[in-house]
Amino acid sequence: MFMRNGWVPDAPFSLNVTTISECSSYVYLGREVNMMNDLAPELGRRKRAAWGTYRIIEDVVKKTKNIRLRAHLFNTTVLPTLTYASETWALREQDENAVSVIEGSIERVMLGMTLLTQVRAGIRSSTLRQQSKIRDAAVYAKPSKIRWAGHVMRLNDHRWTRAVSDWTPRNVKRTTGRPPTRWSDFFTKSFKERYDALRVSRTDESHWTTLDRERDK
């Protein structure tokens, strides 16, 4: 099966006289991909997988009175499942909120609380996080993305992974409206905030790809 983007003619695709079926999305290495770069279907899969993982450890969590041990169980099982393949995510604000909602729902179950109880009692999510001691999923995913970017930028064996990351499309006009969030936007924004905080002049700034590539030097 194959996928096509908006720049490919809508025509049948054949290989050795065999017509290849077209699909709108598929799962590769445990991660659902689509040509629209829509993360919602994958987050739905992550939600189901995270709940499935929690159900496996639920009995142990309920019997464990030590809060930090319960948090450790969550951080080493549910959290990696929820953020699996997050290195490749181009997270929008609404996607980060979706991840937080998924984590929060499991967190309430761990604490024996429902959303209705939380709302009626006026308990803030930050208060629940102090009680559960679990790590924030959105924050947890960021170091993984940085490590992966550094790994890709240091590749020098002509792999397509590096080639696609460096590729800048030419002769393609941007569509009207706000441009979609790109995978690299996270690094551009993060380094800009860092430079602004350190008051680094524009002339002394380095591109994020350069810093990742030279991280170990």
PDB file of C-alpha atoms in Angstrom:
ATOM      1  CA  MET A   1       0.000   0.000   0.000  1.00  0.00           C
ATOM      2  CA  PHE A   2       1.063   3.605  -0.517  1.00  0.00           C
ATOM      3  CA  MET A   3       0.041   7.141   0.433  1.00  0.00           C
ATOM      4  CA  ARG A   4       0.154  10.300  -1.665  1.00  0.00           C
ATOM      5  CA  ASN A   5       0.203  13.976  -0.775  1.00  0.00           C
ATOM      6  CA  GLY A   6      -1.472  16.873  -2.545  1.00  0.00           C
ATOM      7  CA  TRP A   7       1.426  17.309  -4.973  1.00  0.00           C
ATOM      8  CA  VAL A   8       1.137  13.844  -6.511  1.00  0.00           C
ATOM      9  CA  PRO A   9      -1.279  13.305  -9.433  1.00  0.00           C
ATOM     10  CA  ASP A  10      -4.384  11.310  -8.620  1.00  0.00           C
ATOM     11  CA  ALA A  11      -3.535   8.326 -10.806  1.00  0.00           C
ATOM     12  CA  PRO A  12      -3.170   4.570 -10.208  1.00  0.00           C
ATOM     13  CA  PHE A  13       0.240   3.379  -9.061  1.00  0.00           C
ATOM     14  CA  SER A  14       1.587   0.112 -10.456  1.00  0.00           C
ATOM     15  CA  LEU A  15       4.728  -1.893  -9.832  1.00  0.00           C
ATOM     16  CA  ASN A  16       5.624  -4.765 -12.157  1.00  0.00           C
ATOM     17  CA  VAL A  17       2.121  -4.639 -13.648  1.00  0.00           C
ATOM     18  CA  THR A  18       0.641  -4.975 -10.156  1.00  0.00           C
ATOM     19  CA  THR A  19      -1.618  -2.141  -9.003  1.00  0.00           C
ATOM     20  CA  ILE A  20      -0.658  -0.970  -5.526  1.00  0.00           C
ATOM     21  CA  SER A  21      -3.515  -0.130  -3.186  1.00  0.00           C
ATOM     22  CA  GLU A  22      -3.731   3.393  -1.787  1.00  0.00           C
ATOM     23  CA  CYS A  23      -4.364   4.202   1.869  1.00  0.00           C
ATOM     24  CA  SER A  24      -4.874   7.393   3.866  1.00  0.00           C
ATOM     25  CA  SER A  25      -2.804   6.228   6.850  1.00  0.00           C
ATOM     26  CA  TYR A  26      -0.871   3.244   8.143  1.00  0.00           C
ATOM     27  CA  VAL A  27       1.006   2.092  11.225  1.00  0.00           C
ATOM     28  CA  TYR A  28       4.797   2.000  10.917  1.00  0.00           C
ATOM     29  CA  LEU A  29       6.967   0.842  13.826  1.00  0.00           C
ATOM     30  CA  GLY A  30       4.016   1.224  16.167  1.00  0.00           C
ATOM     31  CA  ARG A  31       3.211   4.797  15.116  1.00  0.00           C
ATOM     32  CA  GLU A  32       0.298   5.809  12.883  1.00  0.00           C
ATOM     33  CA  VAL A  33       1.321   8.183  10.102  1.00  0.00           C
ATOM     34  CA  ASN A  34      -0.724  10.071   7.524  1.00  0.00           C
ATOM     35  CA  MET A  35      -0.022  12.620   4.809  1.00  0.00           C
ATOM     36  CA  MET A  36      -1.999  15.306   6.649  1.00  0.00           C
ATOM     37  CA  ASN A  37       0.388  15.127   9.614  1.00  0.00           C
ATOM     38  CA  ASP A  38      -2.695  14.873  11.817  1.00  0.00           C
ATOM     39  CA  LEU A  39      -1.588  13.668  15.231  1.00  0.00           C
ATOM     40  CA  ALA A  40      -5.111  13.087  16.581  1.00  0.00           C
ATOM     41  CA  PRO A  41      -5.427   9.445  15.388  1.00  0.00           C
ATOM     42  CA  GLU A  42      -2.045   8.568  16.908  1.00  0.00           C
ATOM     43  CA  LEU A  43      -2.946  10.247  20.198  1.00  0.00           C
ATOM     44  CA  GLY A  44      -6.091   8.127  20.235  1.00  0.00           C
ATOM     45  CA  ARG A  45      -3.933   5.025  19.874  1.00  0.00           C
ATOM     46  CA  ARG A  46      -1.612   6.272  22.618  1.00  0.00           C
ATOM     47  CA  LYS A  47      -4.612   6.817  24.891  1.00  0.00           C
ATOM     48  CA  ARG A  48      -5.834   3.241  24.438  1.00  0.00           C
ATOM     49  CA  ALA A  49      -2.327   1.850  24.882  1.00  0.00           C
ATOM     50  CA  ALA A  50      -1.701   3.922  28.025  1.00  0.00           C
ATOM     51  CA  TRP A  51      -4.943   2.762  29.620  1.00  0.00           C
ATOM     52  CA  GLY A  52      -4.139  -0.819  28.677  1.00  0.00           C
ATOM     53  CA  THR A  53      -0.755  -0.535  30.357  1.00  0.00           C
ATOM     54  CA  TYR A  54      -2.293   0.996  33.466  1.00  0.00           C
ATOM     55  CA  ARG A  55      -4.824  -1.833  33.745  1.00  0.00           C
ATOM     56  CA  ILE A  56      -1.899  -4.261  33.922  1.00  0.00           C
ATOM     57  CA  ILE A  57      -0.379  -2.520  36.946  1.00  0.00           C
ATOM     58  CA  GLU A  58      -3.638  -1.288  38.495  1.00  0.00           C
ATOM     59  CA  ASP A  59      -3.853  -3.962  41.198  1.00  0.00           C
ATOM     60  CA  VAL A  60      -0.259  -3.343  42.252  1.00  0.00           C
ATOM     61  CA  VAL A  61      -0.812   0.425  42.298  1.00  0.00           C
ATOM     62  CA  LYS A  62      -3.904   0.110  44.495  1.00  0.00           C
ATOM     63  CA  LYS A  63      -2.091  -2.135  46.969  1.00  0.00           C
ATOM     64  CA  THR A  64       0.961   0.132  47.124  1.00  0.00           C
ATOM     65  CA  LYS A  65       0.693   2.794  49.818  1.00  0.00           C
ATOM     66  CA  ASN A  66       4.047   4.410  49.088  1.00  0.00           C
ATOM     67  CA  ILE A  67       3.264   7.426  46.887  1.00  0.00           C
ATOM     68  CA  ARG A  68       6.713   7.638  45.325  1.00  0.00           C
ATOM     69  CA  LEU A  69       6.704   3.937  44.475  1.00  0.00           C
ATOM     70  CA  ARG A  70       3.315   4.317  42.793  1.00  0.00           C
ATOM     71  CA  ALA A  71       4.644   7.278  40.838  1.00  0.00           C
ATOM     72  CA  HIS A  72       7.689   5.221  39.836  1.00  0.00           C
ATOM     73  CA  LEU A  73       5.430   2.449  38.522  1.00  0.00           C
ATOM     74  CA  PHE A  74       3.508   4.993  36.447  1.00  0.00           C
ATOM     75  CA  ASN A  75       6.623   6.770  35.178  1.00  0.00           C
ATOM     76  CA  THR A  76       8.300   3.550  34.041  1.00  0.00           C
ATOM     77  CA  THR A  77       5.287   1.862  32.419  1.00  0.00           C
ATOM     78  CA  VAL A  78       2.370   4.125  31.515  1.00  0.00           C
ATOM     79  CA  LEU A  79       4.376   7.245  30.681  1.00  0.00           C
ATOM     80  CA  PRO A  80       6.663   5.603  28.061  1.00  0.00           C
ATOM     81  CA  THR A  81       3.578   4.012  26.495  1.00  0.00           C
ATOM     82  CA  LEU A  82       1.720   7.315  26.340  1.00  0.00           C
ATOM     83  CA  THR A  83       4.672   9.161  24.802  1.00  0.00           C
ATOM     84  CA  TYR A  84       5.885   6.375  22.502  1.00  0.00           C
ATOM     85  CA  ALA A  85       7.438   7.816  19.315  1.00  0.00           C
ATOM     86  CA  SER A  86       7.004  11.353  20.671  1.00  0.00           C
ATOM     87  CA  GLU A  87      10.418  12.105  19.127  1.00  0.00           C
ATOM     88  CA  THR A  88       8.585  12.433  15.805  1.00  0.00           C
ATOM     89  CA  TRP A  89       5.609  14.448  17.040  1.00  0.00           C
ATOM     90  CA  ALA A  90       4.962  17.987  15.815  1.00  0.00           C
ATOM     91  CA  LEU A  91       2.952  19.007  18.854  1.00  0.00           C
ATOM     92  CA  ARG A  92       0.468  21.829  18.632  1.00  0.00           C
ATOM     93  CA  GLU A  93      -0.913  23.411  21.778  1.00  0.00           C
ATOM     94  CA  GLN A  94      -4.135  21.436  21.413  1.00  0.00           C
ATOM     95  CA  ASP A  95      -2.127  18.217  21.073  1.00  0.00           C
ATOM     96  CA  GLU A  96      -0.216  18.971  24.281  1.00  0.00           C
ATOM     97  CA  ASN A  97      -3.540  19.594  25.990  1.00  0.00           C
ATOM     98  CA  ALA A  98      -4.836  16.261  24.688  1.00  0.00           C
ATOM     99  CA  VAL A  99      -1.800  14.440  26.129  1.00  0.00           C
ATOM    100  CA  SER A 100      -2.314  16.214  29.460  1.00  0.00           C
ATOM    101  CA  VAL A 101      -5.993  15.232  29.507  1.00  0.00           C
ATOM    102  CA  ILE A 102      -5.133  11.572  28.907  1.00  0.00           C
ATOM    103  CA  GLU A 103      -2.531  11.599  31.662  1.00  0.00           C
ATOM    104  CA  GLY A 104      -4.860  13.458  34.020  1.00  0.00           C
ATOM    105  CA  SER A 105      -7.647  10.909  33.589  1.00  0.00           C
ATOM    106  CA  ILE A 106      -5.329   8.053  34.560  1.00  0.00           C
ATOM    107  CA  GLU A 107      -3.912  10.141  37.400  1.00  0.00           C
ATOM    108  CA  ARG A 108      -7.380  10.623  38.908  1.00  0.00           C
ATOM    109  CA  VAL A 109      -8.018   6.890  38.826  1.00  0.00           C
ATOM    110  CA  MET A 110      -4.715   6.332  40.634  1.00  0.00           C
ATOM    111  CA  LEU A 111      -5.846   8.761  43.334  1.00  0.00           C
ATOM    112  CA  GLY A 112      -9.334   7.260  43.554  1.00  0.00           C
ATOM    113  CA  MET A 113     -11.011  10.413  42.269  1.00  0.00           C
ATOM    114  CA  THR A 114     -13.437  11.233  39.478  1.00  0.00           C
ATOM    115  CA  LEU A 115     -13.504  14.343  37.310  1.00  0.00           C
ATOM    116  CA  LEU A 116     -16.852  15.323  38.845  1.00  0.00           C
ATOM    117  CA  THR A 117     -15.404  15.068  42.358  1.00  0.00           C
ATOM    118  CA  GLN A 118     -12.413  17.155  41.351  1.00  0.00           C
ATOM    119  CA  VAL A 119     -14.580  19.878  39.805  1.00  0.00           C
ATOM    120  CA  ARG A 120     -17.021  20.025  42.715  1.00  0.00           C
ATOM    121  CA  ALA A 121     -14.189  20.222  45.237  1.00  0.00           C
ATOM    122  CA  GLY A 122     -12.418  22.881  43.184  1.00  0.00           C
ATOM    123  CA  ILE A 123      -9.171  20.907  43.148  1.00  0.00           C
ATOM    124  CA  ARG A 124      -6.652  22.161  40.621  1.00  0.00           C
ATOM    125  CA  SER A 125      -4.758  19.757  38.376  1.00  0.00           C
ATOM    126  CA  SER A 126      -1.490  21.089  39.801  1.00  0.00           C
ATOM    127  CA  THR A 127      -2.653  20.018  43.265  1.00  0.00           C
ATOM    128  CA  LEU A 128      -3.345  16.490  42.030  1.00  0.00           C
ATOM    129  CA  ARG A 129       0.107  16.402  40.449  1.00  0.00           C
ATOM    130  CA  GLN A 130       1.673  17.275  43.813  1.00  0.00           C
ATOM    131  CA  GLN A 131      -0.246  14.406  45.380  1.00  0.00           C
ATOM    132  CA  SER A 132       0.502  11.796  42.717  1.00  0.00           C
ATOM    133  CA  LYS A 133       4.187  12.776  42.198  1.00  0.00           C
ATOM    134  CA  ILE A 134       4.053  11.532  38.593  1.00  0.00           C
ATOM    135  CA  ARG A 135       5.997  13.266  35.814  1.00  0.00           C
ATOM    136  CA  ASP A 136       4.300  15.549  33.316  1.00  0.00           C
ATOM    137  CA  ALA A 137       3.928  13.728  29.987  1.00  0.00           C
ATOM    138  CA  ALA A 138       4.439  16.797  27.784  1.00  0.00           C
ATOM    139  CA  VAL A 139       7.604  17.738  29.678  1.00  0.00           C
ATOM    140  CA  TYR A 140       8.792  14.106  29.671  1.00  0.00           C
ATOM    141  CA  ALA A 141       8.540  13.935  25.869  1.00  0.00           C
ATOM    142  CA  LYS A 142      10.726  16.985  25.172  1.00  0.00           C
ATOM    143  CA  PRO A 143      14.155  15.549  26.184  1.00  0.00           C
ATOM    144  CA  SER A 144      13.468  12.495  24.014  1.00  0.00           C
ATOM    145  CA  LYS A 145      12.821  14.745  21.044  1.00  0.00           C
ATOM    146  CA  ILE A 146      16.026  16.691  21.690  1.00  0.00           C
ATOM    147  CA  ARG A 147      18.087  13.490  21.939  1.00  0.00           C
ATOM    148  CA  TRP A 148      16.602  12.168  18.708  1.00  0.00           C
ATOM    149  CA  ALA A 149      17.255  15.443  16.887  1.00  0.00           C
ATOM    150  CA  GLY A 150      20.888  15.379  18.003  1.00  0.00           C
ATOM    151  CA  HIS A 151      21.228  11.805  16.805  1.00  0.00           C
ATOM    152  CA  VAL A 152      19.772  12.666  13.391  1.00  0.00           C
ATOM    153  CA  MET A 153      21.891  15.792  12.949  1.00  0.00           C
ATOM    154  CA  ARG A 154      25.086  13.817  13.621  1.00  0.00           C
ATOM    155  CA  LEU A 155      24.325  11.179  10.987  1.00  0.00           C
ATOM    156  CA  ASN A 156      26.814  11.355   8.123  1.00  0.00           C
ATOM    157  CA  ASP A 157      26.092   8.168   6.182  1.00  0.00           C
ATOM    158  CA  HIS A 158      23.585   9.737   3.748  1.00  0.00           C
ATOM    159  CA  ARG A 159      20.513   8.211   5.373  1.00  0.00           C
ATOM    160  CA  TRP A 160      17.135   9.496   4.242  1.00  0.00           C
ATOM    161  CA  THR A 161      16.343  10.448   7.852  1.00  0.00           C
ATOM    162  CA  ARG A 162      18.982  13.173   7.771  1.00  0.00           C
ATOM    163  CA  ALA A 163      18.244  14.114   4.158  1.00  0.00           C
ATOM    164  CA  VAL A 164      14.555  14.716   4.868  1.00  0.00           C
ATOM    165  CA  SER A 165      15.380  16.751   7.990  1.00  0.00           C
ATOM    166  CA  ASP A 166      17.717  19.016   5.999  1.00  0.00           C
ATOM    167  CA  TRP A 167      15.469  19.235   2.947  1.00  0.00           C
ATOM    168  CA  THR A 168      13.934  22.603   2.104  1.00  0.00           C
ATOM    169  CA  PRO A 169      11.218  22.336  -0.574  1.00  0.00           C
ATOM    170  CA  ARG A 170      11.697  24.645  -3.549  1.00  0.00           C
ATOM    171  CA  ASN A 171       9.193  26.018  -6.042  1.00  0.00           C
ATOM    172  CA  VAL A 172       6.333  25.225  -3.664  1.00  0.00           C
ATOM    173  CA  LYS A 173       4.018  28.031  -2.607  1.00  0.00           C
ATOM    174  CA  ARG A 174       2.797  28.038   0.964  1.00  0.00           C
ATOM    175  CA  THR A 175      -0.930  27.535   1.354  1.00  0.00           C
ATOM    176  CA  THR A 176      -3.057  30.417   2.604  1.00  0.00           C
ATOM    177  CA  GLY A 177      -3.674  30.830   6.302  1.00  0.00           C
ATOM    178  CA  ARG A 178      -1.541  29.900   9.265  1.00  0.00           C
ATOM    179  CA  PRO A 179       1.162  27.363   8.323  1.00  0.00           C
ATOM    180  CA  PRO A 180       0.919  23.937   9.980  1.00  0.00           C
ATOM    181  CA  THR A 181       3.179  23.185  12.923  1.00  0.00           C
ATOM    182  CA  ARG A 182       6.459  21.656  11.785  1.00  0.00           C
ATOM    183  CA  TRP A 183       8.570  19.130  13.662  1.00  0.00           C
ATOM    184  CA  SER A 184      11.443  21.634  13.857  1.00  0.00           C
ATOM    185  CA  ASP A 185       9.306  24.479  15.236  1.00  0.00           C
ATOM    186  CA  PHE A 186       9.779  23.104  18.754  1.00  0.00           C
ATOM    187  CA  PHE A 187      13.553  23.588  18.518  1.00  0.00           C
ATOM    188  CA  THR A 188      13.319  27.015  16.891  1.00  0.00           C
ATOM    189  CA  LYS A 189      10.988  28.250  19.634  1.00  0.00           C
ATOM    190  CA  SER A 190      12.969  26.639  22.467  1.00  0.00           C
ATOM    191  CA  PHE A 191      16.294  28.103  21.365  1.00  0.00           C
ATOM    192  CA  LYS A 192      14.747  31.535  20.798  1.00  0.00           C
ATOM    193  CA  GLU A 193      13.385  31.534  24.352  1.00  0.00           C
ATOM    194  CA  ARG A 194      16.765  30.416  25.654  1.00  0.00           C
ATOM    195  CA  TYR A 195      18.660  33.112  23.751  1.00  0.00           C
ATOM    196  CA  ASP A 196      16.186  35.778  24.846  1.00  0.00           C
ATOM    197  CA  ALA A 197      16.536  34.715  28.489  1.00  0.00           C
ATOM    198  CA  LEU A 198      20.337  34.846  28.239  1.00  0.00           C
ATOM    199  CA  ARG A 199      20.171  38.097  26.237  1.00  0.00           C
ATOM    200  CA  VAL A 200      22.325  36.678  23.469  1.00  0.00           C
ATOM    201  CA  SER A 201      22.708  39.009  20.499  1.00  0.00           C
ATOM    202  CA  ARG A 202      21.285  37.878  17.168  1.00  0.00           C
ATOM    203  CA  THR A 203      24.741  37.802  15.601  1.00  0.00           C
ATOM    204  CA  ASP A 204      25.984  35.324  18.231  1.00  0.00           C
ATOM    205  CA  GLU A 205      23.050  32.942  17.900  1.00  0.00           C
ATOM    206  CA  SER A 206      23.535  29.516  16.314  1.00  0.00           C
ATOM    207  CA  HIS A 207      20.940  27.498  14.440  1.00  0.00           C
ATOM    208  CA  TRP A 208      19.541  24.603  16.447  1.00  0.00           C
ATOM    209  CA  THR A 209      20.824  22.046  13.921  1.00  0.00           C
ATOM    210  CA  THR A 210      24.376  23.308  14.413  1.00  0.00           C
ATOM    211  CA  LEU A 211      24.146  23.034  18.197  1.00  0.00           C
ATOM    212  CA  ASP A 212      22.703  19.515  18.008  1.00  0.00           C
ATOM    213  CA  ARG A 213      25.379  18.440  15.557  1.00  0.00           C
ATOM    214  CA  GLU A 214      28.208  19.795  17.722  1.00  0.00           C
ATOM    215  CA  ARG A 215      26.762  18.787  21.088  1.00  0.00           C
ATOM    216  CA  ASP A 216      29.457  16.197  21.836  1.00  0.00           C
ATOM    217  CA  LYS A 217      32.398  18.283  20.629  1.00  0.00           C
TER     218      LYS A 217
END
